[in-house]
PDB file of C-alpha atoms in Angstrom:
ATOM      1  CA  VAL A   1     -76.568  12.253  17.039  1.00 51.00           C
ATOM      2  CA  HIS A   2     -78.876   9.552  15.648  1.00 57.00           C
ATOM      3  CA  MET A   3     -78.537  10.906  12.101  1.00 59.00           C
ATOM      4  CA  GLU A   4     -74.757  11.029  12.399  1.00 61.00           C
ATOM      5  CA  SER A   5     -74.802   7.446  13.705  1.00 59.00           C
ATOM      6  CA  ALA A   6     -76.916   6.398  10.732  1.00 57.00           C
ATOM      7  CA  LEU A   7     -74.403   8.040   8.450  1.00 57.00           C
ATOM      8  CA  ASN A   8     -71.476   6.298  10.136  1.00 57.00           C
ATOM      9  CA  SER A   9     -73.171   2.928   9.681  1.00 56.00           C
ATOM     10  CA  SER A  10     -74.090   3.575   6.061  1.00 54.00           C
ATOM     11  CA  ALA A  11     -70.884   2.453   4.371  1.00 57.00           C
ATOM     12  CA  ASN A  12     -72.642   0.271   1.823  1.00 55.00           C
ATOM     13  CA  LYS A  13     -76.033   1.963   1.699  1.00 68.00           C
ATOM     14  CA  GLU A  14     -77.684   3.009  -1.502  1.00 78.00           C
ATOM     15  CA  THR A  15     -77.472   6.562  -2.801  1.00 82.00           C
ATOM     16  CA  SER A  16     -81.032   7.546  -1.891  1.00 85.00           C
ATOM     17  CA  TYR A  17     -80.374   6.578   1.730  1.00 85.00           C
ATOM     18  CA  LEU A  18     -77.235   8.733   1.856  1.00 90.00           C
ATOM     19  CA  VAL A  19     -79.016  11.665   0.232  1.00 93.00           C
ATOM     20  CA  GLN A  20     -81.821  11.425   2.776  1.00 92.00           C
ATOM     21  CA  ILE A  21     -79.400  11.328   5.702  1.00 92.00           C
ATOM     22  CA  TYR A  22     -77.268  14.220   4.432  1.00 95.00           C
ATOM     23  CA  GLY A  23     -80.380  16.258   3.590  1.00 96.00           C
ATOM     24  CA  SER A  24     -81.806  15.641   7.056  1.00 94.00           C
ATOM     25  CA  LEU A  25     -78.506  16.588   8.662  1.00 95.00           C
ATOM     26  CA  GLY A  26     -78.474  19.762   6.585  1.00 97.00           C
ATOM     27  CA  GLY A  27     -81.872  20.704   7.979  1.00 96.00           C
ATOM     28  CA  ILE A  28     -80.910  19.849  11.544  1.00 96.00           C
ATOM     29  CA  TYR A  29     -77.684  21.830  11.339  1.00 96.00           C
ATOM     30  CA  HIS A  30     -79.589  24.783   9.862  1.00 97.00           C
ATOM     31  CA  HIS A  31     -82.022  24.812  12.774  1.00 96.00           C
ATOM     32  CA  LEU A  32     -79.090  24.642  15.189  1.00 96.00           C
ATOM     33  CA  GLU A  33     -77.583  27.629  13.339  1.00 97.00           C
ATOM     34  CA  MET A  34     -74.566  25.546  12.372  1.00 97.00           C
ATOM     35  CA  HIS A  35     -74.608  27.022   8.879  1.00 98.00           C
ATOM     36  CA  ALA A  36     -71.243  25.794   7.641  1.00 98.00           C
ATOM     37  CA  ALA A  37     -72.101  22.218   8.674  1.00 97.00           C
ATOM     38  CA  SER A  38     -75.538  22.584   7.090  1.00 98.00           C
ATOM     39  CA  ASP A  39     -74.006  23.697   3.796  1.00 98.00           C
ATOM     40  CA  VAL A  40     -71.509  20.816   3.834  1.00 98.00           C
ATOM     41  CA  ALA A  41     -74.290  18.290   4.494  1.00 97.00           C
ATOM     42  CA  PHE A  42     -76.493  19.631   1.684  1.00 98.00           C
ATOM     43  CA  GLU A  43     -73.558  19.779  -0.728  1.00 98.00           C
ATOM     44  CA  GLU A  44     -72.768  16.160   0.165  1.00 96.00           C
ATOM     45  CA  ALA A  45     -76.395  15.162  -0.466  1.00 96.00           C
ATOM     46  CA  LEU A  46     -76.239  16.830  -3.872  1.00 97.00           C
ATOM     47  CA  THR A  47     -72.901  15.185  -4.629  1.00 96.00           C
ATOM     48  CA  HIS A  48     -74.661  11.833  -4.292  1.00 94.00           C
ATOM     49  CA  ASP A  49     -77.726  12.962  -6.272  1.00 96.00           C
ATOM     50  CA  SER A  50     -77.611  16.374  -7.925  1.00 96.00           C
ATOM     51  CA  LEU A  51     -81.283  16.036  -8.854  1.00 96.00           C
ATOM     52  CA  ASP A  52     -82.724  15.336  -5.422  1.00 97.00           C
ATOM     53  CA  VAL A  53     -85.535  17.878  -5.493  1.00 98.00           C
ATOM     54  CA  TYR A  54     -85.931  18.040  -1.705  1.00 97.00           C
ATOM     55  CA  ALA A  55     -82.252  18.701  -1.075  1.00 98.00           C
ATOM     56  CA  LEU A  56     -82.255  21.329  -3.833  1.00 98.00           C
ATOM     57  CA  ASN A  57     -85.331  23.071  -2.450  1.00 98.00           C
ATOM     58  CA  ASN A  58     -84.430  22.938   1.234  1.00 98.00           C
ATOM     59  CA  TYR A  59     -80.849  24.050   0.712  1.00 98.00           C
ATOM     60  CA  ALA A  60     -82.005  26.928  -1.517  1.00 98.00           C
ATOM     61  CA  TYR A  61     -84.577  28.005   1.071  1.00 98.00           C
ATOM     62  CA  TYR A  62     -82.125  27.952   3.963  1.00 98.00           C
ATOM     63  CA  LEU A  63     -79.622  29.967   1.943  1.00 98.00           C
ATOM     64  CA  ALA A  64     -82.358  32.509   1.152  1.00 98.00           C
ATOM     65  CA  LEU A  65     -83.311  32.756   4.820  1.00 96.00           C
ATOM     66  CA  ARG A  66     -79.679  33.523   5.609  1.00 97.00           C
ATOM     67  CA  ASN A  67     -79.377  35.821   2.577  1.00 97.00           C
ATOM     68  CA  ASP A  68     -76.282  33.856   1.592  1.00 97.00           C
ATOM     69  CA  LYS A  69     -74.996  32.328  -1.667  1.00 98.00           C
ATOM     70  CA  LEU A  70     -78.087  33.574  -3.483  1.00 98.00           C
ATOM     71  CA  ASP A  71     -76.784  32.756  -6.963  1.00 98.00           C
ATOM     72  CA  ARG A  72     -76.400  29.127  -5.880  1.00 98.00           C
ATOM     73  CA  ALA A  73     -79.857  29.277  -4.283  1.00 98.00           C
ATOM     74  CA  ILE A  74     -81.449  30.539  -7.523  1.00 98.00           C
ATOM     75  CA  GLU A  75     -79.736  27.781  -9.480  1.00 98.00           C
ATOM     76  CA  MET A  76     -81.114  25.131  -7.106  1.00 98.00           C
ATOM     77  CA  SER A  77     -84.619  26.568  -6.736  1.00 98.00           C
ATOM     78  CA  THR A  78     -84.906  26.960 -10.510  1.00 98.00           C
ATOM     79  CA  ARG A  79     -83.990  23.320 -10.946  1.00 98.00           C
ATOM     80  CA  ALA A  80     -86.536  22.267  -8.298  1.00 98.00           C
ATOM     81  CA  VAL A  81     -89.459  24.151  -9.912  1.00 98.00           C
ATOM     82  CA  GLU A  82     -88.492  22.795 -13.328  1.00 98.00           C
ATOM     83  CA  MET A  83     -88.384  19.243 -11.997  1.00 98.00           C
ATOM     84  CA  GLN A  84     -91.676  19.502 -10.095  1.00 97.00           C
ATOM     85  CA  PRO A  85     -93.879  22.177 -11.612  1.00 97.00           C
ATOM     86  CA  ASN A  86     -96.961  23.320  -9.700  1.00 97.00           C
ATOM     87  CA  GLU A  87     -95.489  22.354  -6.310  1.00 97.00           C
ATOM     88  CA  ALA A  88     -96.405  25.229  -3.993  1.00 97.00           C
ATOM     89  CA  THR A  89     -93.549  24.678  -1.534  1.00 97.00           C
ATOM     90  CA  PHE A  90     -90.931  24.779  -4.279  1.00 98.00           C
ATOM     91  CA  GLU A  91     -92.560  27.807  -5.909  1.00 98.00           C
ATOM     92  CA  ASP A  92     -92.572  29.619  -2.562  1.00 98.00           C
ATOM     93  CA  THR A  93     -88.872  28.863  -2.142  1.00 98.00           C
ATOM     94  CA  HIS A  94     -88.160  30.137  -5.646  1.00 98.00           C
ATOM     95  CA  ALA A  95     -90.164  33.300  -4.960  1.00 98.00           C
ATOM     96  CA  TRP A  96     -88.294  33.861  -1.713  1.00 98.00           C
ATOM     97  CA  VAL A  97     -84.890  33.417  -3.327  1.00 98.00           C
ATOM     98  CA  LEU A  98     -85.867  35.892  -6.053  1.00 98.00           C
ATOM     99  CA  TYR A  99     -87.114  38.295  -3.365  1.00 98.00           C
ATOM    100  CA  ARG A 100     -83.784  38.090  -1.543  1.00 98.00           C
ATOM    101  CA  LYS A 101     -82.009  38.842  -4.834  1.00 98.00           C
ATOM    102  CA  GLY A 102     -84.152  41.970  -5.211  1.00 98.00           C
ATOM    103  CA  LYS A 103     -86.098  40.569  -8.166  1.00 98.00           C
ATOM    104  CA  PHE A 104     -89.437  41.651  -6.726  1.00 98.00           C
ATOM    105  CA  GLN A 105     -91.570  41.478  -9.876  1.00 98.00           C
ATOM    106  CA  GLU A 106     -90.367  37.949 -10.682  1.00 98.00           C
ATOM    107  CA  ALA A 107     -90.904  36.984  -7.049  1.00 98.00           C
ATOM    108  CA  LEU A 108     -94.495  38.208  -7.272  1.00 98.00           C
ATOM    109  CA  ILE A 109     -95.178  35.909 -10.241  1.00 98.00           C
ATOM    110  CA  TRP A 110     -93.777  32.889  -8.383  1.00 98.00           C
ATOM    111  CA  ILE A 111     -95.475  33.578  -5.049  1.00 98.00           C
ATOM    112  CA  ARG A 112     -98.815  33.863  -6.862  1.00 98.00           C
ATOM    113  CA  ARG A 113     -98.136  30.509  -8.511  1.00 98.00           C
ATOM    114  CA  ALA A 114     -97.412  29.049  -5.087  1.00 98.00           C
ATOM    115  CA  LEU A 115    -100.695  30.426  -3.752  1.00 97.00           C
ATOM    116  CA  ASP A 116    -102.602  29.068  -6.755  1.00 97.00           C
ATOM    117  CA  ASN A 117    -101.088  25.614  -6.159  1.00 98.00           C
ATOM    118  CA  SER A 118    -101.566  25.602  -2.390  1.00 96.00           C
ATOM    119  CA  ASP A 119    -104.619  23.873  -0.936  1.00 94.00           C
ATOM    120  CA  GLU A 120    -104.386  26.019   2.184  1.00 92.00           C
ATOM    121  CA  PRO A 121    -101.660  28.637   2.386  1.00 92.00           C
ATOM    122  CA  SER A 122     -99.451  28.654   5.459  1.00 94.00           C
ATOM    123  CA  ALA A 123     -98.525  31.649   7.574  1.00 95.00           C
ATOM    124  CA  THR A 124     -95.089  31.598   5.943  1.00 95.00           C
ATOM    125  CA  LEU A 125     -96.519  31.628   2.429  1.00 97.00           C
ATOM    126  CA  LEU A 126     -98.877  34.496   3.279  1.00 98.00           C
ATOM    127  CA  GLU A 127     -96.132  36.452   5.025  1.00 97.00           C
ATOM    128  CA  HIS A 128     -93.848  35.998   2.032  1.00 98.00           C
ATOM    129  CA  TYR A 129     -96.662  37.176  -0.237  1.00 98.00           C
ATOM    130  CA  GLY A 130     -97.120  40.250   1.937  1.00 98.00           C
ATOM    131  CA  ASP A 131     -93.413  41.053   1.918  1.00 98.00           C
ATOM    132  CA  ILE A 132     -93.221  40.642  -1.857  1.00 98.00           C
ATOM    133  CA  LEU A 133     -96.322  42.798  -2.359  1.00 98.00           C
ATOM    134  CA  TYR A 134     -94.766  45.451  -0.119  1.00 98.00           C
ATOM    135  CA  ARG A 135     -91.550  45.497  -2.167  1.00 98.00           C
ATOM    136  CA  ASN A 136     -93.706  45.898  -5.282  1.00 98.00           C
ATOM    137  CA  GLY A 137     -95.291  49.041  -3.798  1.00 98.00           C
ATOM    138  CA  LYS A 138     -98.601  47.426  -2.800  1.00 98.00           C
ATOM    139  CA  VAL A 139     -98.636  48.341   0.887  1.00 98.00           C
ATOM    140  CA  ARG A 140    -102.385  47.925   1.486  1.00 98.00           C
ATOM    141  CA  ASP A 141    -102.365  44.470  -0.113  1.00 98.00           C
ATOM    142  CA  ALA A 142     -99.246  43.538   1.870  1.00 98.00           C
ATOM    143  CA  VAL A 143    -100.908  44.457   5.166  1.00 98.00           C
ATOM    144  CA  SER A 144    -103.941  42.396   4.170  1.00 98.00           C
ATOM    145  CA  GLN A 145    -101.747  39.321   3.605  1.00 98.00           C
ATOM    146  CA  TRP A 146     -99.889  39.837   6.892  1.00 98.00           C
ATOM    147  CA  LYS A 147    -103.254  39.979   8.668  1.00 97.00           C
ATOM    148  CA  LYS A 148    -104.276  36.703   7.002  1.00 97.00           C
ATOM    149  CA  ALA A 149    -100.974  35.142   8.079  1.00 96.00           C
ATOM    150  CA  GLN A 150    -101.640  36.150  11.695  1.00 95.00           C
ATOM    151  CA  LYS A 151    -104.611  33.765  11.777  1.00 94.00           C
ATOM    152  CA  PHE A 152    -102.264  30.802  11.296  1.00 92.00           C
ATOM    153  CA  VAL A 153     -99.821  31.451  14.161  1.00 92.00           C
ATOM    154  CA  SER A 154    -100.186  31.180  17.916  1.00 87.00           C
ATOM    155  CA  ALA A 155     -99.962  34.388  19.948  1.00 81.00           C
ATOM    156  CA  ASP A 156     -96.783  33.319  21.783  1.00 80.00           C
ATOM    157  CA  ASP A 157     -94.920  32.567  18.562  1.00 80.00           C
ATOM    158  CA  GLY A 158     -92.145  34.969  17.518  1.00 84.00           C
ATOM    159  CA  THR A 159     -93.731  35.039  14.083  1.00 91.00           C
ATOM    160  CA  ALA A 160     -96.929  36.445  15.626  1.00 93.00           C
ATOM    161  CA  MET A 161     -95.008  39.343  17.132  1.00 93.00           C
ATOM    162  CA  ARG A 162     -93.223  40.075  13.859  1.00 94.00           C
ATOM    163  CA  LEU A 163     -96.502  39.959  11.909  1.00 96.00           C
ATOM    164  CA  ALA A 164     -98.220  42.222  14.443  1.00 95.00           C
ATOM    165  CA  GLU A 165     -95.400  44.743  14.059  1.00 96.00           C
ATOM    166  CA  LYS A 166     -95.644  44.569  10.255  1.00 97.00           C
ATOM    167  CA  VAL A 167     -99.381  45.228  10.425  1.00 97.00           C
ATOM    168  CA  ARG A 168     -98.978  48.034  12.975  1.00 97.00           C
ATOM    169  CA  SER A 169     -96.096  49.769  11.190  1.00 97.00           C
ATOM    170  CA  ARG A 170     -97.279  48.923   7.655  1.00 97.00           C
ATOM    171  CA  THR A 171     -93.711  48.037   6.704  1.00 97.00           C
ATOM    172  CA  ILE A 172     -91.286  45.116   6.503  1.00 96.00           C
ATOM    173  CA  VAL A 173     -89.940  43.889   9.835  1.00 90.00           C
ATOM    174  CA  GLU A 174     -87.217  41.231   9.800  1.00 84.00           C
TER     175      GLU A 174
END
């Protein structure tokens, strides 16, 4: 509500302000599972600034999570990693989009770049690495990464349950 109010009062605001509002709305709508509204908000952000690296990255990542519009997601994530090389978050997004497209070998290159550029990898980054390793036929290494990821999540988190099942079953669990 506050973001929408900010947007309604932004008639004469500068472009960067509008991009920030639309990008934030895109994220909020995604988390509320209002995917159509999320897409509209991100597209609007990119209409105002097609090179906003955060809008490009976040929109690409959310599309990859939904396994939707993956060609558009690759286009955006590619642009983000070109604009800001060596940024672990953007490299992880790019790896994940490639993974969703079934480009597992390329995804492995990008997830390793993300790990190399990450000061301390997150549970998400390690889980993605495990999933990508698994799809590249490296089951033992995948399980090792899923176990590492478990150390970064609380026991009552849904991610913890999914990771525990991946470790137990030694396979991908969505």
